[in-house]
Amino acid sequence: QVQLVESGGGLVQAGGSLRLSCVVSGSIFSINTMAWYRQAPGNQRELVARITMYGNTNYADSVKGRFTISRDNAKNTVYLQMSSLKLEDTAVYYCKAPDSFWGQGTQVTVSS
């Protein structure tokens, strides 16, 4: 089983920044495509960003230009750098590997 531990969430004002981290164990991290998802209350869980084993990335239109996904294979860690945060970014954020279960996620709350 692949284990995921997300961290870095918190309360931030609109326009601010946060960096989320996800430490992965139980898999060969370097060959996995990794992704960040988020789920706001009452909403479906949605894909936010994705990064392949080669470092190629793609983003949801709603975060494009504001969020950056990256990975550090030596640390078995994937990051989500979030800037210019908006109220609608408020959600629980989850990282995901292809063969992983969902972890606990980390809460991001953006205030006005």
Short mmCIF file of N, CA and C in Angstrom, two decimals:
data_model
loop_
_atom_site.label_atom_id
_atom_site.label_comp_id
_atom_site.label_asym_id
_atom_site.label_seq_id
_atom_site.Cartn_x
_atom_site.Cartn_y
_atom_site.Cartn_z
N GLN A 1 0.83 -1.19 0.00
CA GLN A 1 0.00 0.00 0.00
C GLN A 1 0.87 1.25 0.00
N VAL A 2 0.37 2.27 -0.66
CA VAL A 2 1.04 3.56 -0.69
C VAL A 2 0.44 4.43 0.41
N GLN A 3 1.31 5.00 1.23
CA GLN A 3 0.88 5.87 2.31
C GLN A 3 1.23 7.32 1.97
N LEU A 4 0.31 8.21 2.26
CA LEU A 4 0.47 9.62 1.95
C LEU A 4 0.22 10.45 3.21
N VAL A 5 1.07 11.42 3.46
CA VAL A 5 0.89 12.33 4.58
C VAL A 5 0.99 13.75 4.07
N GLU A 6 -0.15 14.44 4.05
CA GLU A 6 -0.20 15.82 3.59
C GLU A 6 0.01 16.78 4.76
N SER A 7 0.60 17.93 4.47
CA SER A 7 0.80 18.95 5.48
C SER A 7 0.92 20.31 4.80
N GLY A 8 0.89 21.36 5.60
CA GLY A 8 1.13 22.70 5.10
C GLY A 8 -0.10 23.57 4.97
N GLY A 9 -1.28 23.01 5.19
CA GLY A 9 -2.48 23.81 5.11
C GLY A 9 -2.60 24.77 6.28
N GLY A 10 -3.58 25.64 6.19
CA GLY A 10 -3.81 26.61 7.24
C GLY A 10 -4.74 27.70 6.79
N LEU A 11 -4.77 28.76 7.58
CA LEU A 11 -5.61 29.92 7.32
C LEU A 11 -4.76 31.01 6.69
N VAL A 12 -5.22 31.56 5.59
CA VAL A 12 -4.48 32.60 4.89
C VAL A 12 -5.46 33.61 4.30
N GLN A 13 -5.04 34.86 4.22
CA GLN A 13 -5.88 35.88 3.60
C GLN A 13 -5.85 35.77 2.09
N ALA A 14 -6.93 36.19 1.46
CA ALA A 14 -6.97 36.24 0.01
C ALA A 14 -5.78 37.03 -0.52
N GLY A 15 -5.18 36.49 -1.57
CA GLY A 15 -3.98 37.09 -2.14
C GLY A 15 -2.69 36.53 -1.58
N GLY A 16 -2.79 35.76 -0.51
CA GLY A 16 -1.62 35.19 0.12
C GLY A 16 -1.18 33.90 -0.52
N SER A 17 -0.19 33.25 0.13
CA SER A 17 0.41 32.04 -0.41
C SER A 17 0.55 30.97 0.66
N LEU A 18 0.54 29.72 0.22
CA LEU A 18 0.82 28.57 1.05
C LEU A 18 1.55 27.54 0.20
N ARG A 19 2.35 26.70 0.85
CA ARG A 19 2.96 25.56 0.18
C ARG A 19 2.54 24.28 0.89
N LEU A 20 1.90 23.39 0.16
CA LEU A 20 1.51 22.09 0.68
C LEU A 20 2.57 21.05 0.35
N SER A 21 2.74 20.09 1.25
CA SER A 21 3.69 19.01 1.05
C SER A 21 2.99 17.67 1.23
N CYS A 22 3.47 16.67 0.54
CA CYS A 22 2.95 15.32 0.67
C CYS A 22 4.12 14.35 0.63
N VAL A 23 4.33 13.64 1.72
CA VAL A 23 5.38 12.64 1.81
C VAL A 23 4.78 11.27 1.49
N VAL A 24 5.41 10.56 0.58
CA VAL A 24 4.90 9.29 0.07
C VAL A 24 5.81 8.15 0.52
N SER A 25 5.20 7.06 0.96
CA SER A 25 5.95 5.85 1.29
C SER A 25 5.22 4.63 0.74
N GLY A 26 5.93 3.53 0.61
CA GLY A 26 5.32 2.29 0.16
C GLY A 26 5.26 2.10 -1.34
N SER A 27 5.96 2.94 -2.09
CA SER A 27 6.00 2.81 -3.54
C SER A 27 7.33 3.33 -4.06
N ILE A 28 7.59 3.04 -5.33
CA ILE A 28 8.74 3.64 -6.00
C ILE A 28 8.29 5.00 -6.50
N PHE A 29 8.50 6.00 -5.68
CA PHE A 29 7.94 7.33 -5.91
C PHE A 29 8.37 7.90 -7.25
N SER A 30 9.61 7.69 -7.63
CA SER A 30 10.17 8.36 -8.80
C SER A 30 9.48 7.98 -10.10
N ILE A 31 8.80 6.85 -10.16
CA ILE A 31 8.15 6.43 -11.40
C ILE A 31 6.67 6.75 -11.43
N ASN A 32 6.15 7.32 -10.36
CA ASN A 32 4.73 7.57 -10.26
C ASN A 32 4.34 8.96 -10.74
N THR A 33 3.25 9.01 -11.47
CA THR A 33 2.56 10.27 -11.64
C THR A 33 1.87 10.62 -10.32
N MET A 34 1.99 11.88 -9.91
CA MET A 34 1.38 12.34 -8.67
C MET A 34 0.41 13.47 -8.97
N ALA A 35 -0.58 13.61 -8.11
CA ALA A 35 -1.60 14.63 -8.32
C ALA A 35 -2.06 15.22 -7.00
N TRP A 36 -2.55 16.43 -7.08
CA TRP A 36 -3.26 17.08 -5.99
C TRP A 36 -4.73 17.23 -6.37
N TYR A 37 -5.59 16.89 -5.43
CA TYR A 37 -7.03 17.08 -5.55
C TYR A 37 -7.50 17.98 -4.42
N ARG A 38 -8.71 18.50 -4.56
CA ARG A 38 -9.31 19.24 -3.46
C ARG A 38 -10.81 19.00 -3.42
N GLN A 39 -11.38 19.18 -2.24
CA GLN A 39 -12.81 19.03 -2.06
C GLN A 39 -13.31 20.08 -1.08
N ALA A 40 -14.20 20.92 -1.56
CA ALA A 40 -14.85 21.92 -0.73
C ALA A 40 -16.17 21.36 -0.22
N PRO A 41 -16.67 21.85 0.91
CA PRO A 41 -17.94 21.35 1.44
C PRO A 41 -19.06 21.43 0.41
N GLY A 42 -19.76 20.32 0.23
CA GLY A 42 -20.87 20.26 -0.71
C GLY A 42 -20.46 20.07 -2.16
N ASN A 43 -19.18 20.01 -2.44
CA ASN A 43 -18.69 19.87 -3.80
C ASN A 43 -18.07 18.50 -4.04
N GLN A 44 -17.95 18.14 -5.30
CA GLN A 44 -17.21 16.95 -5.69
C GLN A 44 -15.72 17.18 -5.53
N ARG A 45 -14.99 16.11 -5.29
CA ARG A 45 -13.54 16.21 -5.28
C ARG A 45 -13.06 16.46 -6.71
N GLU A 46 -12.16 17.41 -6.89
CA GLU A 46 -11.70 17.78 -8.21
C GLU A 46 -10.19 17.72 -8.31
N LEU A 47 -9.72 17.40 -9.50
CA LEU A 47 -8.29 17.39 -9.78
C LEU A 47 -7.79 18.82 -9.89
N VAL A 48 -6.72 19.12 -9.18
CA VAL A 48 -6.13 20.46 -9.17
C VAL A 48 -4.89 20.52 -10.05
N ALA A 49 -3.99 19.56 -9.87
CA ALA A 49 -2.72 19.58 -10.59
C ALA A 49 -2.16 18.18 -10.67
N ARG A 50 -1.32 17.96 -11.66
CA ARG A 50 -0.76 16.64 -11.91
C ARG A 50 0.67 16.80 -12.39
N ILE A 51 1.55 15.86 -11.98
CA ILE A 51 2.93 15.87 -12.43
C ILE A 51 3.37 14.45 -12.74
N THR A 52 3.97 14.25 -13.90
CA THR A 52 4.41 12.93 -14.33
C THR A 52 5.80 12.62 -13.79
N MET A 53 6.24 11.40 -14.04
CA MET A 53 7.59 11.00 -13.64
C MET A 53 8.66 11.81 -14.33
N TYR A 54 8.33 12.41 -15.46
CA TYR A 54 9.28 13.23 -16.20
C TYR A 54 9.23 14.70 -15.80
N GLY A 55 8.28 15.05 -14.92
CA GLY A 55 8.14 16.43 -14.50
C GLY A 55 7.18 17.25 -15.33
N ASN A 56 6.50 16.63 -16.28
CA ASN A 56 5.48 17.35 -17.03
C ASN A 56 4.27 17.60 -16.14
N THR A 57 3.65 18.76 -16.30
CA THR A 57 2.57 19.16 -15.41
C THR A 57 1.34 19.59 -16.18
N ASN A 58 0.20 19.49 -15.51
CA ASN A 58 -1.02 20.10 -16.01
C ASN A 58 -1.86 20.55 -14.82
N TYR A 59 -2.74 21.53 -15.08
CA TYR A 59 -3.48 22.19 -14.02
C TYR A 59 -4.93 22.39 -14.41
N ALA A 60 -5.79 22.41 -13.40
CA ALA A 60 -7.15 22.84 -13.62
C ALA A 60 -7.15 24.30 -14.06
N ASP A 61 -8.09 24.65 -14.92
CA ASP A 61 -8.15 26.03 -15.41
C ASP A 61 -8.28 27.04 -14.26
N SER A 62 -8.95 26.64 -13.21
CA SER A 62 -9.22 27.55 -12.10
C SER A 62 -7.97 27.94 -11.32
N VAL A 63 -6.89 27.16 -11.43
CA VAL A 63 -5.67 27.44 -10.68
C VAL A 63 -4.48 27.74 -11.58
N LYS A 64 -4.64 27.60 -12.86
CA LYS A 64 -3.55 27.80 -13.80
C LYS A 64 -2.96 29.20 -13.66
N GLY A 65 -1.65 29.28 -13.56
CA GLY A 65 -0.98 30.55 -13.39
C GLY A 65 -0.81 30.97 -11.95
N ARG A 66 -1.48 30.29 -11.03
CA ARG A 66 -1.39 30.62 -9.62
C ARG A 66 -0.75 29.51 -8.79
N PHE A 67 -0.97 28.26 -9.17
CA PHE A 67 -0.45 27.10 -8.44
C PHE A 67 0.67 26.45 -9.24
N THR A 68 1.63 25.87 -8.52
CA THR A 68 2.71 25.13 -9.14
C THR A 68 2.91 23.81 -8.41
N ILE A 69 2.84 22.71 -9.14
CA ILE A 69 3.12 21.40 -8.58
C ILE A 69 4.57 21.03 -8.91
N SER A 70 5.25 20.43 -7.95
CA SER A 70 6.63 20.00 -8.16
C SER A 70 6.89 18.75 -7.33
N ARG A 71 8.03 18.13 -7.57
CA ARG A 71 8.36 16.92 -6.82
C ARG A 71 9.85 16.87 -6.53
N ASP A 72 10.19 16.24 -5.42
CA ASP A 72 11.56 16.00 -5.03
C ASP A 72 11.68 14.50 -4.79
N ASN A 73 12.20 13.79 -5.77
CA ASN A 73 12.23 12.33 -5.70
C ASN A 73 13.15 11.83 -4.58
N ALA A 74 14.20 12.57 -4.27
CA ALA A 74 15.10 12.17 -3.20
C ALA A 74 14.41 12.19 -1.85
N LYS A 75 13.40 13.04 -1.69
CA LYS A 75 12.65 13.15 -0.45
C LYS A 75 11.30 12.45 -0.50
N ASN A 76 10.99 11.80 -1.61
CA ASN A 76 9.69 11.16 -1.80
C ASN A 76 8.54 12.13 -1.48
N THR A 77 8.66 13.33 -1.99
CA THR A 77 7.73 14.39 -1.63
C THR A 77 7.23 15.12 -2.87
N VAL A 78 5.94 15.43 -2.87
CA VAL A 78 5.35 16.26 -3.89
C VAL A 78 4.81 17.52 -3.22
N TYR A 79 4.93 18.65 -3.90
CA TYR A 79 4.55 19.94 -3.35
C TYR A 79 3.47 20.60 -4.20
N LEU A 80 2.72 21.46 -3.57
CA LEU A 80 1.82 22.35 -4.28
C LEU A 80 2.02 23.76 -3.74
N GLN A 81 2.67 24.60 -4.53
CA GLN A 81 2.87 25.99 -4.17
C GLN A 81 1.67 26.77 -4.66
N MET A 82 0.98 27.44 -3.76
CA MET A 82 -0.23 28.17 -4.07
C MET A 82 -0.01 29.65 -3.80
N SER A 83 -0.29 30.48 -4.77
CA SER A 83 -0.17 31.91 -4.62
C SER A 83 -1.44 32.58 -5.13
N SER A 84 -1.56 33.87 -4.83
CA SER A 84 -2.74 34.64 -5.22
C SER A 84 -4.02 33.90 -4.85
N LEU A 85 -4.06 33.42 -3.63
CA LEU A 85 -5.17 32.58 -3.20
C LEU A 85 -6.48 33.35 -3.18
N LYS A 86 -7.53 32.64 -3.55
CA LYS A 86 -8.88 33.19 -3.62
C LYS A 86 -9.78 32.47 -2.63
N LEU A 87 -10.89 33.10 -2.27
CA LEU A 87 -11.83 32.48 -1.35
C LEU A 87 -12.28 31.11 -1.86
N GLU A 88 -12.46 30.98 -3.16
CA GLU A 88 -12.93 29.72 -3.73
C GLU A 88 -11.89 28.61 -3.71
N ASP A 89 -10.66 28.91 -3.30
CA ASP A 89 -9.65 27.88 -3.11
C ASP A 89 -9.81 27.14 -1.79
N THR A 90 -10.67 27.62 -0.93
CA THR A 90 -10.91 26.97 0.36
C THR A 90 -11.41 25.54 0.14
N ALA A 91 -10.69 24.57 0.71
CA ALA A 91 -11.02 23.16 0.52
C ALA A 91 -10.06 22.32 1.34
N VAL A 92 -10.36 21.04 1.43
CA VAL A 92 -9.39 20.06 1.91
C VAL A 92 -8.61 19.58 0.70
N TYR A 93 -7.30 19.62 0.79
CA TYR A 93 -6.42 19.24 -0.31
C TYR A 93 -5.80 17.88 -0.03
N TYR A 94 -5.82 17.03 -1.05
CA TYR A 94 -5.32 15.67 -0.96
C TYR A 94 -4.28 15.42 -2.05
N CYS A 95 -3.24 14.67 -1.73
CA CYS A 95 -2.37 14.18 -2.78
C CYS A 95 -2.73 12.74 -3.10
N LYS A 96 -2.32 12.29 -4.28
CA LYS A 96 -2.75 10.99 -4.76
C LYS A 96 -1.72 10.40 -5.69
N ALA A 97 -1.38 9.14 -5.46
CA ALA A 97 -0.62 8.32 -6.39
C ALA A 97 -1.58 7.35 -7.05
N PRO A 98 -1.22 6.79 -8.20
CA PRO A 98 -2.15 5.89 -8.90
C PRO A 98 -2.62 4.70 -8.07
N ASP A 99 -1.77 4.18 -7.20
CA ASP A 99 -2.09 2.99 -6.42
C ASP A 99 -2.32 3.28 -4.94
N SER A 100 -2.64 4.52 -4.59
CA SER A 100 -2.81 4.90 -3.20
C SER A 100 -4.28 4.99 -2.81
N PHE A 101 -4.54 4.83 -1.52
CA PHE A 101 -5.81 5.25 -0.94
C PHE A 101 -5.75 6.75 -0.66
N TRP A 102 -6.90 7.31 -0.34
CA TRP A 102 -6.96 8.70 0.06
C TRP A 102 -6.44 8.85 1.49
N GLY A 103 -5.62 9.87 1.71
CA GLY A 103 -5.17 10.20 3.05
C GLY A 103 -6.14 11.13 3.75
N GLN A 104 -5.68 11.76 4.82
CA GLN A 104 -6.53 12.65 5.59
C GLN A 104 -6.68 14.03 4.96
N GLY A 105 -5.74 14.40 4.11
CA GLY A 105 -5.78 15.71 3.50
C GLY A 105 -5.31 16.80 4.45
N THR A 106 -5.22 18.01 3.92
CA THR A 106 -4.86 19.16 4.73
C THR A 106 -5.78 20.32 4.37
N GLN A 107 -6.30 20.98 5.39
CA GLN A 107 -7.31 22.03 5.20
C GLN A 107 -6.65 23.34 4.81
N VAL A 108 -7.15 23.95 3.76
CA VAL A 108 -6.76 25.29 3.35
C VAL A 108 -7.99 26.18 3.45
N THR A 109 -7.88 27.24 4.23
CA THR A 109 -8.98 28.18 4.39
C THR A 109 -8.49 29.57 4.00
N VAL A 110 -9.16 30.17 3.04
CA VAL A 110 -8.80 31.50 2.56
C VAL A 110 -9.85 32.48 3.04
N SER A 111 -9.42 33.52 3.73
CA SER A 111 -10.33 34.50 4.29
C SER A 111 -10.27 35.80 3.49
N SER A 112 -11.33 36.58 3.60
CA SER A 112 -11.41 37.86 2.90
C SER A 112 -10.67 38.94 3.66
#
